[in-house]
PDB file of N, CA and C in Angstrom:
ATOM      1  N   MET A 177      -0.657  14.982   3.586  1.00  0.00           N
ATOM      2  CA  MET A 177      -0.738  14.101   2.429  1.00  0.00           C
ATOM      3  C   MET A 177      -1.519  12.858   2.828  1.00  0.00           C
ATOM      4  N   LYS A 178      -2.510  12.524   2.025  1.00  0.00           N
ATOM      5  CA  LYS A 178      -3.309  11.329   2.251  1.00  0.00           C
ATOM      6  C   LYS A 178      -3.062  10.348   1.119  1.00  0.00           C
ATOM      7  N   VAL A 179      -3.109   9.062   1.468  1.00  0.00           N
ATOM      8  CA  VAL A 179      -2.858   7.998   0.508  1.00  0.00           C
ATOM      9  C   VAL A 179      -3.913   6.913   0.724  1.00  0.00           C
ATOM     10  N   ILE A 180      -4.356   6.309  -0.368  1.00  0.00           N
ATOM     11  CA  ILE A 180      -5.301   5.201  -0.294  1.00  0.00           C
ATOM     12  C   ILE A 180      -4.577   3.954  -0.776  1.00  0.00           C
ATOM     13  N   LEU A 181      -4.392   3.014   0.130  1.00  0.00           N
ATOM     14  CA  LEU A 181      -3.688   1.770  -0.184  1.00  0.00           C
ATOM     15  C   LEU A 181      -4.704   0.668  -0.459  1.00  0.00           C
ATOM     16  N   HIS A 182      -4.479  -0.072  -1.528  1.00  0.00           N
ATOM     17  CA  HIS A 182      -5.391  -1.155  -1.924  1.00  0.00           C
ATOM     18  C   HIS A 182      -4.619  -2.464  -2.000  1.00  0.00           C
ATOM     19  N   TYR A 183      -5.142  -3.486  -1.342  1.00  0.00           N
ATOM     20  CA  TYR A 183      -4.621  -4.836  -1.522  1.00  0.00           C
ATOM     21  C   TYR A 183      -5.738  -5.655  -2.152  1.00  0.00           C
ATOM     22  N   GLU A 184      -5.566  -6.018  -3.382  1.00  0.00           N
ATOM     23  CA  GLU A 184      -6.564  -6.804  -4.117  1.00  0.00           C
ATOM     24  C   GLU A 184      -5.878  -7.932  -4.879  1.00  0.00           C
ATOM     25  N   ASP A 185      -4.649  -8.237  -4.507  1.00  0.00           N
ATOM     26  CA  ASP A 185      -3.822  -9.187  -5.248  1.00  0.00           C
ATOM     27  C   ASP A 185      -4.077 -10.620  -4.785  1.00  0.00           C
ATOM     28  N   ASN A 186      -5.363 -10.994  -4.779  1.00  0.00           N
ATOM     29  CA  ASN A 186      -5.756 -12.321  -4.351  1.00  0.00           C
ATOM     30  C   ASN A 186      -7.118 -12.596  -4.966  1.00  0.00           C
ATOM     31  N   ASP A 187      -7.373 -13.830  -5.364  1.00  0.00           N
ATOM     32  CA  ASP A 187      -8.651 -14.172  -5.977  1.00  0.00           C
ATOM     33  C   ASP A 187      -9.818 -14.062  -4.998  1.00  0.00           C
ATOM     34  N   SER A 188      -9.553 -14.241  -3.725  1.00  0.00           N
ATOM     35  CA  SER A 188     -10.605 -14.191  -2.713  1.00  0.00           C
ATOM     36  C   SER A 188     -10.830 -12.748  -2.253  1.00  0.00           C
ATOM     37  N   THR A 189     -11.997 -12.222  -2.567  1.00  0.00           N
ATOM     38  CA  THR A 189     -12.301 -10.837  -2.159  1.00  0.00           C
ATOM     39  C   THR A 189     -12.431 -10.702  -0.645  1.00  0.00           C
ATOM     40  N   ASP A 190     -12.562 -11.820   0.058  1.00  0.00           N
ATOM     41  CA  ASP A 190     -12.662 -11.782   1.520  1.00  0.00           C
ATOM     42  C   ASP A 190     -11.369 -11.290   2.173  1.00  0.00           C
ATOM     43  N   VAL A 191     -10.258 -11.380   1.472  1.00  0.00           N
ATOM     44  CA  VAL A 191      -8.982 -10.957   2.054  1.00  0.00           C
ATOM     45  C   VAL A 191      -8.461  -9.656   1.437  1.00  0.00           C
ATOM     46  N   HIS A 192      -9.285  -8.995   0.662  1.00  0.00           N
ATOM     47  CA  HIS A 192      -8.911  -7.682   0.121  1.00  0.00           C
ATOM     48  C   HIS A 192      -9.040  -6.637   1.220  1.00  0.00           C
ATOM     49  N   LYS A 193      -8.261  -5.567   1.105  1.00  0.00           N
ATOM     50  CA  LYS A 193      -8.330  -4.496   2.097  1.00  0.00           C
ATOM     51  C   LYS A 193      -7.958  -3.170   1.445  1.00  0.00           C
ATOM     52  N   THR A 194      -8.676  -2.128   1.835  1.00  0.00           N
ATOM     53  CA  THR A 194      -8.336  -0.763   1.444  1.00  0.00           C
ATOM     54  C   THR A 194      -8.092   0.008   2.732  1.00  0.00           C
ATOM     55  N   LEU A 195      -7.008   0.756   2.750  1.00  0.00           N
ATOM     56  CA  LEU A 195      -6.627   1.522   3.934  1.00  0.00           C
ATOM     57  C   LEU A 195      -6.357   2.960   3.521  1.00  0.00           C
ATOM     58  N   LYS A 196      -7.090   3.890   4.105  1.00  0.00           N
ATOM     59  CA  LYS A 196      -6.880   5.313   3.842  1.00  0.00           C
ATOM     60  C   LYS A 196      -6.093   5.870   5.018  1.00  0.00           C
ATOM     61  N   ILE A 197      -4.930   6.455   4.717  1.00  0.00           N
ATOM     62  CA  ILE A 197      -4.115   6.990   5.804  1.00  0.00           C
ATOM     63  C   ILE A 197      -3.616   8.391   5.473  1.00  0.00           C
ATOM     64  N   THR A 198      -3.444   9.164   6.520  1.00  0.00           N
ATOM     65  CA  THR A 198      -2.803  10.467   6.421  1.00  0.00           C
ATOM     66  C   THR A 198      -1.370  10.269   6.879  1.00  0.00           C
ATOM     67  N   LEU A 199      -0.444  10.591   6.013  1.00  0.00           N
ATOM     68  CA  LEU A 199       0.970  10.361   6.327  1.00  0.00           C
ATOM     69  C   LEU A 199       1.524  11.447   7.238  1.00  0.00           C
ATOM     70  N   PRO A 200       2.291  11.055   8.240  1.00  0.00           N
ATOM     71  CA  PRO A 200       3.001  12.048   9.037  1.00  0.00           C
ATOM     72  C   PRO A 200       4.013  12.778   8.144  1.00  0.00           C
ATOM     73  N   LYS A 201       4.363  13.996   8.508  1.00  0.00           N
ATOM     74  CA  LYS A 201       5.301  14.790   7.695  1.00  0.00           C
ATOM     75  C   LYS A 201       6.585  14.032   7.399  1.00  0.00           C
ATOM     76  N   SER A 202       7.114  13.362   8.388  1.00  0.00           N
ATOM     77  CA  SER A 202       8.403  12.676   8.199  1.00  0.00           C
ATOM     78  C   SER A 202       8.316  11.545   7.173  1.00  0.00           C
ATOM     79  N   TRP A 203       7.134  11.000   6.951  1.00  0.00           N
ATOM     80  CA  TRP A 203       6.986   9.916   5.990  1.00  0.00           C
ATOM     81  C   TRP A 203       6.997  10.417   4.562  1.00  0.00           C
ATOM     82  N   LYS A 204       6.629  11.662   4.342  1.00  0.00           N
ATOM     83  CA  LYS A 204       6.564  12.204   2.985  1.00  0.00           C
ATOM     84  C   LYS A 204       7.922  12.169   2.301  1.00  0.00           C
ATOM     85  N   THR A 205       8.965  12.376   3.065  1.00  0.00           N
ATOM     86  CA  THR A 205      10.315  12.388   2.501  1.00  0.00           C
ATOM     87  C   THR A 205      11.044  11.066   2.751  1.00  0.00           C
ATOM     88  N   GLY A 206      10.313  10.092   3.260  1.00  0.00           N
ATOM     89  CA  GLY A 206      10.893   8.787   3.534  1.00  0.00           C
ATOM     90  C   GLY A 206      10.677   7.821   2.386  1.00  0.00           C
ATOM     91  N   PRO A 207      11.205   6.617   2.514  1.00  0.00           N
ATOM     92  CA  PRO A 207      11.088   5.618   1.450  1.00  0.00           C
ATOM     93  C   PRO A 207       9.706   4.980   1.403  1.00  0.00           C
ATOM     94  N   THR A 208       9.315   4.550   0.226  1.00  0.00           N
ATOM     95  CA  THR A 208       8.022   3.893   0.071  1.00  0.00           C
ATOM     96  C   THR A 208       7.966   2.585   0.853  1.00  0.00           C
ATOM     97  N   SER A 209       9.108   1.992   1.144  1.00  0.00           N
ATOM     98  CA  SER A 209       9.132   0.734   1.894  1.00  0.00           C
ATOM     99  C   SER A 209       8.504   0.908   3.275  1.00  0.00           C
ATOM    100  N   LYS A 210       8.616   2.093   3.855  1.00  0.00           N
ATOM    101  CA  LYS A 210       8.015   2.352   5.165  1.00  0.00           C
ATOM    102  C   LYS A 210       6.492   2.307   5.074  1.00  0.00           C
ATOM    103  N   LEU A 211       5.960   2.837   3.992  1.00  0.00           N
ATOM    104  CA  LEU A 211       4.518   2.825   3.751  1.00  0.00           C
ATOM    105  C   LEU A 211       4.024   1.383   3.564  1.00  0.00           C
ATOM    106  N   LEU A 212       4.754   0.604   2.798  1.00  0.00           N
ATOM    107  CA  LEU A 212       4.400  -0.797   2.600  1.00  0.00           C
ATOM    108  C   LEU A 212       4.451  -1.555   3.925  1.00  0.00           C
ATOM    109  N   GLY A 213       5.470  -1.314   4.702  1.00  0.00           N
ATOM    110  CA  GLY A 213       5.613  -1.977   6.004  1.00  0.00           C
ATOM    111  C   GLY A 213       4.443  -1.673   6.920  1.00  0.00           C
ATOM    112  N   GLN A 214       3.973  -0.431   6.920  1.00  0.00           N
ATOM    113  CA  GLN A 214       2.835  -0.040   7.748  1.00  0.00           C
ATOM    114  C   GLN A 214       1.572  -0.768   7.309  1.00  0.00           C
ATOM    115  N   PHE A 215       1.379  -0.878   5.995  1.00  0.00           N
ATOM    116  CA  PHE A 215       0.206  -1.589   5.497  1.00  0.00           C
ATOM    117  C   PHE A 215       0.253  -3.059   5.911  1.00  0.00           C
ATOM    118  N   VAL A 216       1.384  -3.709   5.710  1.00  0.00           N
ATOM    119  CA  VAL A 216       1.521  -5.127   6.045  1.00  0.00           C
ATOM    120  C   VAL A 216       1.259  -5.339   7.542  1.00  0.00           C
ATOM    121  N   GLU A 217       1.779  -4.460   8.372  1.00  0.00           N
ATOM    122  CA  GLU A 217       1.566  -4.563   9.819  1.00  0.00           C
ATOM    123  C   GLU A 217       0.080  -4.431  10.152  1.00  0.00           C
ATOM    124  N   SER A 218      -0.591  -3.459   9.555  1.00  0.00           N
ATOM    125  CA  SER A 218      -2.021  -3.247   9.788  1.00  0.00           C
ATOM    126  C   SER A 218      -2.838  -4.439   9.305  1.00  0.00           C
ATOM    127  N   TYR A 219      -2.510  -4.938   8.140  1.00  0.00           N
ATOM    128  CA  TYR A 219      -3.221  -6.076   7.550  1.00  0.00           C
ATOM    129  C   TYR A 219      -3.086  -7.314   8.432  1.00  0.00           C
ATOM    130  N   ASN A 220      -1.860  -7.625   8.820  1.00  0.00           N
ATOM    131  CA  ASN A 220      -1.619  -8.831   9.609  1.00  0.00           C
ATOM    132  C   ASN A 220      -2.179  -8.729  11.021  1.00  0.00           C
ATOM    133  N   ALA A 221      -2.352  -7.510  11.532  1.00  0.00           N
ATOM    134  CA  ALA A 221      -2.915  -7.313  12.862  1.00  0.00           C
ATOM    135  C   ALA A 221      -4.411  -7.594  12.892  1.00  0.00           C
ATOM    136  N   ASN A 222      -5.053  -7.530  11.734  1.00  0.00           N
ATOM    137  CA  ASN A 222      -6.474  -7.845  11.639  1.00  0.00           C
ATOM    138  C   ASN A 222      -6.625  -9.348  11.798  1.00  0.00           C
ATOM    139  N   GLU A 223      -7.341  -9.775  12.837  1.00  0.00           N
ATOM    140  CA  GLU A 223      -7.441 -11.203  13.151  1.00  0.00           C
ATOM    141  C   GLU A 223      -7.998 -12.021  11.995  1.00  0.00           C
ATOM    142  N   THR A 224      -8.960 -11.492  11.287  1.00  0.00           N
ATOM    143  CA  THR A 224      -9.569 -12.229  10.185  1.00  0.00           C
ATOM    144  C   THR A 224      -8.640 -12.281   8.981  1.00  0.00           C
ATOM    145  N   LEU A 225      -8.145 -11.126   8.540  1.00  0.00           N
ATOM    146  CA  LEU A 225      -7.313 -11.065   7.344  1.00  0.00           C
ATOM    147  C   LEU A 225      -5.955 -11.711   7.553  1.00  0.00           C
ATOM    148  N   GLY A 226      -5.288 -11.351   8.638  1.00  0.00           N
ATOM    149  CA  GLY A 226      -3.943 -11.857   8.904  1.00  0.00           C
ATOM    150  C   GLY A 226      -3.894 -13.362   9.068  1.00  0.00           C
ATOM    151  N   ALA A 227      -4.935 -13.923   9.676  1.00  0.00           N
ATOM    152  CA  ALA A 227      -4.984 -15.374   9.868  1.00  0.00           C
ATOM    153  C   ALA A 227      -5.261 -16.088   8.545  1.00  0.00           C
ATOM    154  N   ALA A 228      -6.132 -15.514   7.727  1.00  0.00           N
ATOM    155  CA  ALA A 228      -6.518 -16.154   6.471  1.00  0.00           C
ATOM    156  C   ALA A 228      -5.467 -16.000   5.382  1.00  0.00           C
ATOM    157  N   ASN A 229      -4.730 -14.887   5.424  1.00  0.00           N
ATOM    158  CA  ASN A 229      -3.811 -14.589   4.324  1.00  0.00           C
ATOM    159  C   ASN A 229      -2.663 -13.710   4.828  1.00  0.00           C
ATOM    160  N   PRO A 230      -1.778 -14.236   5.673  1.00  0.00           N
ATOM    161  CA  PRO A 230      -0.702 -13.392   6.201  1.00  0.00           C
ATOM    162  C   PRO A 230       0.216 -12.884   5.089  1.00  0.00           C
ATOM    163  N   LEU A 231       0.580 -11.609   5.185  1.00  0.00           N
ATOM    164  CA  LEU A 231       1.444 -10.979   4.180  1.00  0.00           C
ATOM    165  C   LEU A 231       2.852 -10.814   4.723  1.00  0.00           C
ATOM    166  N   THR A 232       3.826 -10.840   3.826  1.00  0.00           N
ATOM    167  CA  THR A 232       5.204 -10.517   4.195  1.00  0.00           C
ATOM    168  C   THR A 232       5.662  -9.369   3.309  1.00  0.00           C
ATOM    169  N   GLN A 233       6.300  -8.406   3.915  1.00  0.00           N
ATOM    170  CA  GLN A 233       6.741  -7.229   3.174  1.00  0.00           C
ATOM    171  C   GLN A 233       7.707  -7.600   2.053  1.00  0.00           C
ATOM    172  N   GLU A 234       8.540  -8.597   2.276  1.00  0.00           N
ATOM    173  CA  GLU A 234       9.549  -8.991   1.292  1.00  0.00           C
ATOM    174  C   GLU A 234       8.943  -9.534  -0.002  1.00  0.00           C
ATOM    175  N   SER A 235       7.728 -10.048   0.077  1.00  0.00           N
ATOM    176  CA  SER A 235       7.115 -10.642  -1.115  1.00  0.00           C
ATOM    177  C   SER A 235       6.200  -9.665  -1.861  1.00  0.00           C
ATOM    178  N   LEU A 236       6.143  -8.423  -1.399  1.00  0.00           N
ATOM    179  CA  LEU A 236       5.235  -7.434  -1.978  1.00  0.00           C
ATOM    180  C   LEU A 236       5.974  -6.182  -2.425  1.00  0.00           C
ATOM    181  N   HIS A 237       5.301  -5.384  -3.239  1.00  0.00           N
ATOM    182  CA  HIS A 237       5.811  -4.063  -3.595  1.00  0.00           C
ATOM    183  C   HIS A 237       4.635  -3.136  -3.857  1.00  0.00           C
ATOM    184  N   LEU A 238       4.904  -1.861  -3.918  1.00  0.00           N
ATOM    185  CA  LEU A 238       3.873  -0.866  -4.194  1.00  0.00           C
ATOM    186  C   LEU A 238       3.852  -0.548  -5.676  1.00  0.00           C
ATOM    187  N   ALA A 239       2.672  -0.170  -6.156  1.00  0.00           N
ATOM    188  CA  ALA A 239       2.519   0.212  -7.563  1.00  0.00           C
ATOM    189  C   ALA A 239       1.429   1.276  -7.669  1.00  0.00           C
ATOM    190  N   ILE A 240       1.510   2.072  -8.710  1.00  0.00           N
ATOM    191  CA  ILE A 240       0.467   3.042  -9.019  1.00  0.00           C
ATOM    192  C   ILE A 240       0.003   2.788 -10.438  1.00  0.00           C
ATOM    193  N   LYS A 241      -1.233   3.200 -10.728  1.00  0.00           N
ATOM    194  CA  LYS A 241      -1.759   3.015 -12.087  1.00  0.00           C
ATOM    195  C   LYS A 241      -1.447   4.231 -12.933  1.00  0.00           C
ATOM    196  N   LYS A 242      -0.879   3.969 -14.090  1.00  0.00           N
ATOM    197  CA  LYS A 242      -0.640   5.006 -15.094  1.00  0.00           C
ATOM    198  C   LYS A 242      -1.200   4.479 -16.398  1.00  0.00           C
ATOM    199  N   ASP A 243      -2.145   5.184 -16.952  1.00  0.00           N
ATOM    200  CA  ASP A 243      -2.804   4.752 -18.188  1.00  0.00           C
ATOM    201  C   ASP A 243      -3.346   3.325 -18.062  1.00  0.00           C
ATOM    202  N   HIS A 244      -3.976   3.040 -16.914  1.00  0.00           N
ATOM    203  CA  HIS A 244      -4.622   1.748 -16.642  1.00  0.00           C
ATOM    204  C   HIS A 244      -3.644   0.583 -16.516  1.00  0.00           C
ATOM    205  N   VAL A 245      -2.366   0.885 -16.343  1.00  0.00           N
ATOM    206  CA  VAL A 245      -1.345  -0.150 -16.179  1.00  0.00           C
ATOM    207  C   VAL A 245      -0.627   0.095 -14.855  1.00  0.00           C
ATOM    208  N   LEU A 246      -0.426  -0.970 -14.083  1.00  0.00           N
ATOM    209  CA  LEU A 246       0.289  -0.828 -12.817  1.00  0.00           C
ATOM    210  C   LEU A 246       1.777  -0.625 -13.068  1.00  0.00           C
ATOM    211  N   GLU A 247       2.322   0.400 -12.453  1.00  0.00           N
ATOM    212  CA  GLU A 247       3.744   0.716 -12.555  1.00  0.00           C
ATOM    213  C   GLU A 247       4.362   0.559 -11.175  1.00  0.00           C
ATOM    214  N   SER A 248       5.325  -0.334 -11.040  1.00  0.00           N
ATOM    215  CA  SER A 248       5.963  -0.607  -9.751  1.00  0.00           C
ATOM    216  C   SER A 248       6.741   0.605  -9.252  1.00  0.00           C
ATOM    217  N   LEU A 249       6.746   0.762  -7.937  1.00  0.00           N
ATOM    218  CA  LEU A 249       7.526   1.819  -7.297  1.00  0.00           C
ATOM    219  C   LEU A 249       8.731   1.179  -6.609  1.00  0.00           C
ATOM    220  N   ALA A 250       9.876   1.792  -6.734  1.00  0.00           N
ATOM    221  CA  ALA A 250      11.080   1.301  -6.064  1.00  0.00           C
ATOM    222  C   ALA A 250      10.898   1.434  -4.553  1.00  0.00           C
ATOM    223  N   SER A 251      11.402   0.475  -3.807  1.00  0.00           N
ATOM    224  CA  SER A 251      11.236   0.504  -2.350  1.00  0.00           C
ATOM    225  C   SER A 251      11.991   1.652  -1.694  1.00  0.00           C
ATOM    226  N   ASP A 252      12.999   2.193  -2.393  1.00  0.00           N
ATOM    227  CA  ASP A 252      13.757   3.312  -1.830  1.00  0.00           C
ATOM    228  C   ASP A 252      13.343   4.657  -2.426  1.00  0.00           C
ATOM    229  N   ALA A 253      12.266   4.657  -3.234  1.00  0.00           N
ATOM    230  CA  ALA A 253      11.777   5.919  -3.806  1.00  0.00           C
ATOM    231  C   ALA A 253      11.199   6.791  -2.688  1.00  0.00           C
ATOM    232  N   VAL A 254      11.321   8.097  -2.847  1.00  0.00           N
ATOM    233  CA  VAL A 254      10.793   9.039  -1.856  1.00  0.00           C
ATOM    234  C   VAL A 254       9.292   9.193  -2.092  1.00  0.00           C
ATOM    235  N   VAL A 255       8.510   8.983  -1.044  1.00  0.00           N
ATOM    236  CA  VAL A 255       7.048   8.967  -1.146  1.00  0.00           C
ATOM    237  C   VAL A 255       6.504  10.178  -1.887  1.00  0.00           C
ATOM    238  N   ILE A 256       6.873  11.373  -1.477  1.00  0.00           N
ATOM    239  CA  ILE A 256       6.306  12.587  -2.061  1.00  0.00           C
ATOM    240  C   ILE A 256       6.678  12.765  -3.531  1.00  0.00           C
ATOM    241  N   ASP A 257       7.763  12.125  -3.962  1.00  0.00           N
ATOM    242  CA  ASP A 257       8.202  12.228  -5.357  1.00  0.00           C
ATOM    243  C   ASP A 257       7.436  11.289  -6.297  1.00  0.00           C
ATOM    244  N   VAL A 258       6.889  10.195  -5.761  1.00  0.00           N
ATOM    245  CA  VAL A 258       6.278   9.194  -6.638  1.00  0.00           C
ATOM    246  C   VAL A 258       4.785   8.956  -6.400  1.00  0.00           C
ATOM    247  N   ILE A 259       4.250   9.491  -5.298  1.00  0.00           N
ATOM    248  CA  ILE A 259       2.839   9.289  -4.979  1.00  0.00           C
ATOM    249  C   ILE A 259       2.158  10.641  -4.830  1.00  0.00           C
ATOM    250  N   ALA A 260       1.076  10.828  -5.554  1.00  0.00           N
ATOM    251  CA  ALA A 260       0.312  12.076  -5.467  1.00  0.00           C
ATOM    252  C   ALA A 260      -0.529  12.114  -4.202  1.00  0.00           C
ATOM    253  N   ASP A 261      -0.813  13.321  -3.711  1.00  0.00           N
ATOM    254  CA  ASP A 261      -1.706  13.489  -2.585  1.00  0.00           C
ATOM    255  C   ASP A 261      -3.062  12.873  -2.942  1.00  0.00           C
ATOM    256  N   ARG A 262      -3.601  12.092  -2.041  1.00  0.00           N
ATOM    257  CA  ARG A 262      -4.858  11.366  -2.244  1.00  0.00           C
ATOM    258  C   ARG A 262      -4.758  10.335  -3.368  1.00  0.00           C
ATOM    259  N   GLY A 263      -3.534   9.908  -3.621  1.00  0.00           N
ATOM    260  CA  GLY A 263      -3.299   8.945  -4.688  1.00  0.00           C
ATOM    261  C   GLY A 263      -3.661   7.530  -4.278  1.00  0.00           C
ATOM    262  N   ASP A 264      -4.018   6.743  -5.277  1.00  0.00           N
ATOM    263  CA  ASP A 264      -4.292   5.328  -5.075  1.00  0.00           C
ATOM    264  C   ASP A 264      -2.995   4.554  -5.286  1.00  0.00           C
ATOM    265  N   VAL A 265      -2.670   3.735  -4.305  1.00  0.00           N
ATOM    266  CA  VAL A 265      -1.463   2.920  -4.346  1.00  0.00           C
ATOM    267  C   VAL A 265      -1.888   1.472  -4.162  1.00  0.00           C
ATOM    268  N   TYR A 266      -1.305   0.595  -4.944  1.00  0.00           N
ATOM    269  CA  TYR A 266      -1.684  -0.822  -4.913  1.00  0.00           C
ATOM    270  C   TYR A 266      -0.551  -1.657  -4.351  1.00  0.00           C
ATOM    271  N   ILE A 267      -0.917  -2.602  -3.502  1.00  0.00           N
ATOM    272  CA  ILE A 267       0.041  -3.552  -2.951  1.00  0.00           C
ATOM    273  C   ILE A 267      -0.062  -4.814  -3.803  1.00  0.00           C
ATOM    274  N   VAL A 268       1.042  -5.168  -4.460  1.00  0.00           N
ATOM    275  CA  VAL A 268       1.044  -6.330  -5.363  1.00  0.00           C
ATOM    276  C   VAL A 268       2.210  -7.244  -5.058  1.00  0.00           C
TER     277      VAL A 268
END
């Protein structure tokens, strides 16, 4: 299962990030919070992005677009149940 994560929740495009990842099998049946945590860790590890705009997992959530509207995902939702393979997921 592959997922494309987008962080665009900032007026400055310099701190936007898109991350394409292939999920390990164990993550497919895990909570979406684990996916968000991985993104935040990757983002903050980037010297340019993390220094300019550090993220905290507690202040963010995942969302998917349905009919051009962002729909929030529960942090305890099972990844494979709420995110399609090769789906676009937004960090907001």
